[in-house]
mmCIF file of C-alpha atoms in Angstrom:
data_model
loop_
_atom_site.group_PDB
_atom_site.id
_atom_site.type_symbol
_atom_site.label_atom_id
_atom_site.label_comp_id
_atom_site.label_asym_id
_atom_site.label_seq_id
_atom_site.Cartn_x
_atom_site.Cartn_y
_atom_site.Cartn_z
ATOM 1 C CA MET R 11 -19.756 101.270 38.635
ATOM 2 C CA ARG R 12 -19.810 102.771 41.661
ATOM 3 C CA THR R 13 -19.591 106.854 41.726
ATOM 4 C CA LEU R 14 -18.367 109.927 43.596
ATOM 5 C CA ARG R 15 -19.270 113.165 43.920
ATOM 6 C CA LEU R 16 -16.919 116.136 43.199
ATOM 7 C CA THR R 17 -17.425 119.473 44.936
ATOM 8 C CA ASP R 18 -19.536 120.448 42.662
ATOM 9 C CA GLY R 19 -22.328 117.379 43.113
ATOM 10 C CA THR R 20 -21.065 115.990 39.697
ATOM 11 C CA GLU R 21 -20.900 112.366 39.962
ATOM 12 C CA VAL R 22 -17.564 110.436 38.506
ATOM 13 C CA PRO R 23 -16.914 106.852 38.620
ATOM 14 C CA ALA R 24 -14.649 105.748 41.235
ATOM 15 C CA ILE R 25 -12.355 104.019 38.501
ATOM 16 C CA GLY R 26 -11.302 105.601 35.688
ATOM 17 C CA GLN R 27 -8.690 105.407 32.648
ATOM 18 C CA GLY R 28 -5.379 106.785 33.215
ATOM 19 C CA THR R 29 -3.062 107.109 29.486
ATOM 20 C CA TRP R 30 0.364 107.474 30.955
ATOM 21 C CA HIS R 31 2.984 105.762 28.405
ATOM 22 C CA MET R 32 0.166 105.884 25.819
ATOM 23 C CA GLY R 33 0.639 107.312 22.691
ATOM 24 C CA GLU R 34 4.417 106.394 22.377
ATOM 25 C CA ARG R 35 4.569 104.269 19.809
ATOM 26 C CA PRO R 36 2.299 104.413 16.686
ATOM 27 C CA SER R 37 1.829 100.801 15.853
ATOM 28 C CA GLU R 38 -0.044 100.631 19.423
ATOM 29 C CA THR R 39 -2.754 103.353 18.954
ATOM 30 C CA ALA R 40 -5.555 100.912 17.420
ATOM 31 C CA ARG R 41 -4.861 98.873 20.464
ATOM 32 C CA GLU R 42 -4.769 101.651 22.538
ATOM 33 C CA VAL R 43 -8.007 103.081 21.271
ATOM 34 C CA ALA R 44 -9.643 100.418 21.330
ATOM 35 C CA ALA R 45 -8.928 99.889 25.181
ATOM 36 C CA LEU R 46 -10.392 103.114 26.105
ATOM 37 C CA GLN R 47 -13.467 102.584 24.018
ATOM 38 C CA LEU R 48 -14.006 98.943 26.206
ATOM 39 C CA GLY R 49 -13.124 101.100 29.402
ATOM 40 C CA ILE R 50 -16.263 103.615 28.422
ATOM 41 C CA GLU R 51 -18.516 100.510 27.972
ATOM 42 C CA LEU R 52 -17.114 98.906 31.434
ATOM 43 C CA GLY R 53 -18.504 102.151 32.733
ATOM 44 C CA MET R 54 -14.989 103.670 33.354
ATOM 45 C CA THR R 55 -15.740 106.939 31.541
ATOM 46 C CA LEU R 56 -13.276 109.319 33.393
ATOM 47 C CA ILE R 57 -10.151 109.261 31.438
ATOM 48 C CA ASP R 58 -7.084 110.892 32.501
ATOM 49 C CA THR R 59 -4.418 112.424 30.346
ATOM 50 C CA ALA R 60 -1.888 115.294 29.962
ATOM 51 C CA GLU R 61 0.220 117.341 27.499
ATOM 52 C CA MET R 62 3.003 115.617 28.779
ATOM 53 C CA TYR R 63 2.204 112.149 28.311
ATOM 54 C CA ALA R 64 3.854 111.369 24.982
ATOM 55 C CA GLU R 65 4.473 115.391 24.353
ATOM 56 C CA GLY R 66 0.280 115.483 23.493
ATOM 57 C CA GLY R 67 0.369 111.709 21.944
ATOM 58 C CA ALA R 68 -1.495 110.290 24.640
ATOM 59 C CA GLU R 69 -4.248 113.153 23.881
ATOM 60 C CA LYS R 70 -4.144 112.362 20.444
ATOM 61 C CA VAL R 71 -4.926 108.225 21.567
ATOM 62 C CA VAL R 72 -7.325 109.583 23.657
ATOM 63 C CA GLY R 73 -9.188 112.022 21.052
ATOM 64 C CA LYS R 74 -9.644 108.972 18.438
ATOM 65 C CA SER R 75 -11.262 107.050 21.125
ATOM 66 C CA LEU R 76 -14.036 109.936 21.264
ATOM 67 C CA PRO R 77 -16.063 109.862 18.668
ATOM 68 C CA GLY R 78 -19.692 108.676 19.301
ATOM 69 C CA ARG R 79 -18.411 108.525 22.998
ATOM 70 C CA ARG R 80 -18.040 112.014 24.028
ATOM 71 C CA GLU R 81 -20.880 112.777 25.865
ATOM 72 C CA ARG R 82 -20.457 109.405 28.085
ATOM 73 C CA VAL R 83 -16.995 110.912 29.150
ATOM 74 C CA PHE R 84 -15.288 113.027 31.861
ATOM 75 C CA LEU R 85 -12.673 114.092 30.118
ATOM 76 C CA VAL R 86 -9.366 115.275 32.280
ATOM 77 C CA SER R 87 -6.270 116.689 30.929
ATOM 78 C CA LYS R 88 -2.967 118.509 32.709
ATOM 79 C CA VAL R 89 -0.916 121.661 31.913
ATOM 80 C CA TYR R 90 2.728 121.508 32.429
ATOM 81 C CA PRO R 91 4.156 123.937 34.915
ATOM 82 C CA HIS R 92 6.212 126.026 32.267
ATOM 83 C CA ASN R 93 3.121 126.713 30.648
ATOM 84 C CA ALA R 94 1.202 127.537 33.564
ATOM 85 C CA SER R 95 1.401 131.347 32.888
ATOM 86 C CA ARG R 96 -1.758 133.734 32.634
ATOM 87 C CA ASN R 97 -1.638 133.515 28.590
ATOM 88 C CA GLY R 98 0.202 129.957 28.725
ATOM 89 C CA VAL R 99 -2.344 128.369 30.192
ATOM 90 C CA ALA R 100 -4.918 129.732 27.433
ATOM 91 C CA ALA R 101 -2.497 128.352 24.451
ATOM 92 C CA ALA R 102 -1.653 125.001 26.296
ATOM 93 C CA CYS R 103 -5.574 124.410 26.525
ATOM 94 C CA GLU R 104 -5.905 125.014 22.619
ATOM 95 C CA ARG R 105 -3.683 122.839 21.846
ATOM 96 C CA SER R 106 -4.842 120.435 24.045
ATOM 97 C CA LEU R 107 -8.366 120.463 22.971
ATOM 98 C CA ARG R 108 -6.870 120.057 19.314
ATOM 99 C CA ARG R 109 -5.753 117.190 19.808
ATOM 100 C CA LEU R 110 -8.430 115.504 21.568
ATOM 101 C CA GLY R 111 -10.626 117.058 19.026
ATOM 102 C CA THR R 112 -13.096 118.512 21.533
ATOM 103 C CA ASP R 113 -14.449 121.566 22.478
ATOM 104 C CA ARG R 114 -14.053 121.472 26.137
ATOM 105 C CA LEU R 115 -12.802 119.534 28.984
ATOM 106 C CA ASP R 116 -14.374 118.513 32.190
ATOM 107 C CA LEU R 117 -11.307 119.002 34.305
ATOM 108 C CA TYR R 118 -8.100 120.991 33.710
ATOM 109 C CA LEU R 119 -5.267 120.431 36.081
ATOM 110 C CA LEU R 120 -1.870 121.979 36.729
ATOM 111 C CA HIS R 121 0.143 119.103 36.750
ATOM 112 C CA TRP R 122 2.742 120.294 39.313
ATOM 113 C CA ARG R 123 3.541 123.343 41.121
ATOM 114 C CA GLY R 124 6.013 125.194 39.152
ATOM 115 C CA GLN R 125 7.635 128.786 38.860
ATOM 116 C CA TYR R 126 4.358 130.937 38.167
ATOM 117 C CA PRO R 127 2.532 132.262 40.729
ATOM 118 C CA LEU R 128 -0.695 130.282 41.607
ATOM 119 C CA GLU R 129 -2.452 133.311 41.579
ATOM 120 C CA GLU R 130 -1.948 133.798 37.967
ATOM 121 C CA THR R 131 -2.692 130.027 37.375
ATOM 122 C CA VAL R 132 -5.987 130.245 38.832
ATOM 123 C CA GLU R 133 -6.962 133.016 37.066
ATOM 124 C CA ALA R 134 -6.589 131.596 34.108
ATOM 125 C CA PHE R 135 -8.126 128.596 34.650
ATOM 126 C CA GLU R 136 -11.282 130.836 35.858
ATOM 127 C CA ARG R 137 -10.935 132.671 32.290
ATOM 128 C CA LEU R 138 -11.000 129.303 30.637
ATOM 129 C CA LYS R 139 -13.947 128.450 32.741
ATOM 130 C CA ALA R 140 -15.757 131.481 31.679
ATOM 131 C CA GLN R 141 -15.232 130.835 28.156
ATOM 132 C CA GLY R 142 -16.460 127.113 28.444
ATOM 133 C CA LYS R 143 -13.267 125.466 27.709
ATOM 134 C CA ILE R 144 -13.180 123.610 30.587
ATOM 135 C CA LEU R 145 -15.904 122.967 33.302
ATOM 136 C CA ARG R 146 -13.525 122.675 36.210
ATOM 137 C CA TRP R 147 -10.166 122.619 37.148
ATOM 138 C CA GLY R 148 -7.821 121.376 40.121
ATOM 139 C CA VAL R 149 -4.357 120.452 41.024
ATOM 140 C CA SER R 150 -1.691 117.403 40.979
ATOM 141 C CA ASN R 151 0.822 116.697 43.261
ATOM 142 C CA PHE R 152 -0.013 119.051 45.478
ATOM 143 C CA ASP R 153 1.225 118.719 49.447
ATOM 144 C CA VAL R 154 -1.148 120.220 52.330
ATOM 145 C CA ASP R 155 1.172 123.700 51.851
ATOM 146 C CA ASP R 156 0.468 123.839 48.145
ATOM 147 C CA MET R 157 -3.449 123.664 48.803
ATOM 148 C CA GLU R 158 -3.561 126.050 51.657
ATOM 149 C CA ALA R 159 -1.587 128.553 49.322
ATOM 150 C CA LEU R 160 -3.825 127.997 46.541
ATOM 151 C CA PRO R 161 -6.346 130.886 45.993
ATOM 152 C CA ARG R 162 -9.864 129.867 45.865
ATOM 153 C CA VAL R 163 -9.312 126.452 47.190
ATOM 154 C CA ASP R 164 -12.861 125.885 47.432
ATOM 155 C CA ASP R 165 -13.266 125.949 43.391
ATOM 156 C CA CYS R 166 -10.596 123.554 43.406
ATOM 157 C CA ALA R 167 -12.094 120.141 41.864
ATOM 158 C CA THR R 168 -9.876 117.726 43.113
ATOM 159 C CA ASN R 169 -6.231 117.030 43.767
ATOM 160 C CA GLN R 170 -4.133 114.234 41.728
ATOM 161 C CA VAL R 171 -1.497 112.108 43.418
ATOM 162 C CA LEU R 172 0.391 109.033 43.802
ATOM 163 C CA TYR R 173 -1.292 106.676 46.353
ATOM 164 C CA ASN R 174 -1.168 103.356 46.434
ATOM 165 C CA PRO R 175 0.018 100.543 49.276
ATOM 166 C CA SER R 176 3.593 101.617 49.246
ATOM 167 C CA GLU R 177 2.944 105.189 48.558
ATOM 168 C CA ARG R 178 0.819 105.627 51.581
ATOM 169 C CA GLY R 179 2.125 109.066 52.962
ATOM 170 C CA ILE R 180 -0.868 111.213 52.017
ATOM 171 C CA GLU R 181 -2.878 109.281 54.634
ATOM 172 C CA PHE R 182 -1.192 111.519 57.706
ATOM 173 C CA ASP R 183 -2.209 114.811 56.479
ATOM 174 C CA LEU R 184 -2.881 115.298 52.730
ATOM 175 C CA LEU R 185 -5.670 112.743 52.589
ATOM 176 C CA PRO R 186 -7.791 113.785 55.575
ATOM 177 C CA TRP R 187 -7.239 117.612 54.773
ATOM 178 C CA CYS R 188 -8.957 116.872 51.245
ATOM 179 C CA GLN R 189 -11.547 114.733 53.067
ATOM 180 C CA ALA R 190 -12.754 117.356 55.435
ATOM 181 C CA ARG R 191 -13.501 119.424 52.342
ATOM 182 C CA ALA R 192 -15.464 116.797 50.742
ATOM 183 C CA MET R 193 -12.195 117.378 47.681
ATOM 184 C CA PRO R 194 -11.848 113.974 45.707
ATOM 185 C CA VAL R 195 -8.311 112.829 45.777
ATOM 186 C CA MET R 196 -7.203 111.234 42.385
ATOM 187 C CA ALA R 197 -4.941 108.171 43.017
ATOM 188 C CA TYR R 198 -2.431 107.753 40.112
ATOM 189 C CA CYS R 199 0.085 104.616 39.785
ATOM 190 C CA PRO R 200 -2.765 103.155 42.120
ATOM 191 C CA VAL R 201 -0.837 99.644 40.980
ATOM 192 C CA GLY R 202 2.667 101.131 41.563
ATOM 193 C CA GLU R 203 4.706 102.635 38.629
ATOM 194 C CA GLY R 204 4.956 100.074 35.844
ATOM 195 C CA GLY R 205 2.495 97.514 38.044
ATOM 196 C CA ARG R 206 5.628 96.654 40.553
ATOM 197 C CA LEU R 207 3.152 96.196 43.633
ATOM 198 C CA LEU R 208 1.272 93.262 41.329
ATOM 199 C CA ARG R 209 4.109 90.778 42.395
ATOM 200 C CA HIS R 210 4.463 91.772 46.183
ATOM 201 C CA PRO R 211 3.804 88.525 48.637
ATOM 202 C CA ALA R 212 0.980 90.706 50.558
ATOM 203 C CA LEU R 213 -1.317 91.418 47.442
ATOM 204 C CA LEU R 214 -0.499 88.015 46.174
ATOM 205 C CA ASP R 215 -1.682 86.247 49.323
ATOM 206 C CA VAL R 216 -4.990 88.662 49.622
ATOM 207 C CA ALA R 217 -5.643 87.828 46.034
ATOM 208 C CA ARG R 218 -5.490 84.118 46.622
ATOM 209 C CA ARG R 219 -8.171 84.749 49.321
ATOM 210 C CA LEU R 220 -10.563 86.946 47.362
ATOM 211 C CA GLY R 221 -10.132 84.803 44.197
ATOM 212 C CA ALA R 222 -9.538 88.205 42.658
ATOM 213 C CA SER R 223 -6.252 89.672 41.065
ATOM 214 C CA PRO R 224 -3.429 91.737 42.696
ATOM 215 C CA ALA R 225 -4.592 94.913 40.870
ATOM 216 C CA GLN R 226 -8.081 94.313 42.133
ATOM 217 C CA VAL R 227 -6.819 94.110 45.474
ATOM 218 C CA ALA R 228 -4.569 96.915 44.942
ATOM 219 C CA LEU R 229 -7.638 99.066 43.598
ATOM 220 C CA ALA R 230 -10.073 98.086 46.321
ATOM 221 C CA TRP R 231 -7.644 99.049 48.992
ATOM 222 C CA GLU R 232 -7.495 102.699 47.702
ATOM 223 C CA LEU R 233 -11.543 102.965 46.951
ATOM 224 C CA ARG R 234 -11.788 101.864 50.970
ATOM 225 C CA GLN R 235 -11.002 105.451 51.384
ATOM 226 C CA PRO R 236 -13.934 107.884 50.912
ATOM 227 C CA GLY R 237 -13.374 110.099 48.031
ATOM 228 C CA VAL R 238 -10.814 108.572 46.393
ATOM 229 C CA ILE R 239 -11.165 107.947 42.580
ATOM 230 C CA ALA R 240 -8.428 104.932 41.116
ATOM 231 C CA ILE R 241 -6.803 105.946 37.720
ATOM 232 C CA PRO R 242 -5.102 102.645 36.757
ATOM 233 C CA LYS R 243 -3.773 102.339 32.987
ATOM 234 C CA ALA R 244 -5.100 99.025 31.016
ATOM 235 C CA VAL R 245 -4.510 98.008 27.545
ATOM 236 C CA GLU R 246 -5.275 94.234 27.611
ATOM 237 C CA HIS R 247 -9.001 93.766 27.966
ATOM 238 C CA GLU R 248 -8.799 91.250 30.418
ATOM 239 C CA HIS R 249 -7.234 93.875 32.618
ATOM 240 C CA LEU R 250 -9.601 96.406 31.834
ATOM 241 C CA ARG R 251 -12.647 94.119 32.660
ATOM 242 C CA ALA R 252 -11.067 93.348 36.041
ATOM 243 C CA ASN R 253 -9.926 96.943 36.933
ATOM 244 C CA ALA R 254 -13.763 97.585 36.295
ATOM 245 C CA ALA R 255 -15.014 94.873 38.749
ATOM 246 C CA ALA R 256 -12.419 95.790 41.522
ATOM 247 C CA ALA R 257 -15.292 98.205 42.363
ATOM 248 C CA GLU R 258 -17.706 95.792 43.752
ATOM 249 C CA LEU R 259 -14.593 94.339 45.670
ATOM 250 C CA SER R 260 -14.368 94.722 49.639
ATOM 251 C CA LEU R 261 -11.415 93.742 51.391
ATOM 252 C CA SER R 262 -11.767 92.474 55.399
ATOM 253 C CA GLU R 263 -10.334 93.573 58.266
ATOM 254 C CA GLU R 264 -7.795 90.287 57.952
ATOM 255 C CA GLU R 265 -7.173 91.275 54.577
ATOM 256 C CA LEU R 266 -6.383 95.026 55.349
ATOM 257 C CA ALA R 267 -4.043 94.017 58.074
ATOM 258 C CA ILE R 268 -1.975 91.980 55.643
ATOM 259 C CA ILE R 269 -1.600 94.874 53.343
ATOM 260 C CA ASP R 270 -0.609 97.361 56.785
ATOM 261 C CA THR R 271 2.074 94.695 57.812
ATOM 262 C CA ALA R 272 3.789 94.771 54.801
ATOM 263 C CA PHE R 273 3.063 97.990 53.946
ATOM 264 C CA ALA R 274 2.760 100.421 57.542
ATOM 265 C CA PRO R 275 0.653 103.556 57.519
ATOM 266 C CA PRO R 276 2.476 106.635 58.122
ATOM 267 C CA ALA R 277 3.235 107.834 61.621
ATOM 268 C CA ARG R 278 4.546 111.310 60.737
ATOM 269 C CA LYS R 279 4.658 113.297 58.019
ATOM 270 C CA GLN R 280 6.073 112.449 54.609
ATOM 271 C CA PRO R 281 7.140 114.463 51.662
ATOM 272 C CA LEU R 282 4.857 113.933 49.055
ATOM 273 C CA HIS R 283 6.074 111.493 46.315
ATOM 274 C CA MET R 284 5.490 111.742 42.575
ATOM 275 C CA VAL R 285 6.758 110.122 39.290
#
């Protein structure tokens, strides 16, 4: 698995595992746990979750996947904005740690900017770092103006945002801003929400040319950018194996042009989209 470095030099896989919509149905728990464990074996050892996902249900699924594997996993979770007060962050983190069955998070993110001052949230993150309950902190769904307002921005490990061929507005300003600071960007919904990009003619065309899947094309397209980590969610074992293999796929100029024709690069500033 290809790796890249966080701002503190820690290496993480270029392709991790998302968990949005996991933990919603108890009947699926065993299947979801098995998927996460296979993903770890395939090198996708970064697992991203959040207290929002199934209101803690996804964290519980992740926790069931960790016994005997915790030291190999780079564990990411996110705090709700309405819990992002000085005391609320600490309480939310404790709940997440209990659900995950671990004593620490490798990375803790503010899910999106909310009502509490960023200074207050960052102060709470730094207190958790001092206590060893989180090793790093970052943000999600932050645009350039939000990043510029962020206290101690040099200590921010990542910004997790929506990024895929149909949602590429960050290429105009946010992605270059992060790249200039060697701050990785985590791309969520990298194959479109619910995988809707997988049926697009442009991705199907490129996939046929490469003998690959449309999901692999989308992931390779994102990873062409320096400092981008993709976090697709998959449960089917064949999809997990394909996702892991996408790290070795590269797109030619002709193939990139096909995608550009279907999804034009941004020519001006766009509002930051989120789902």
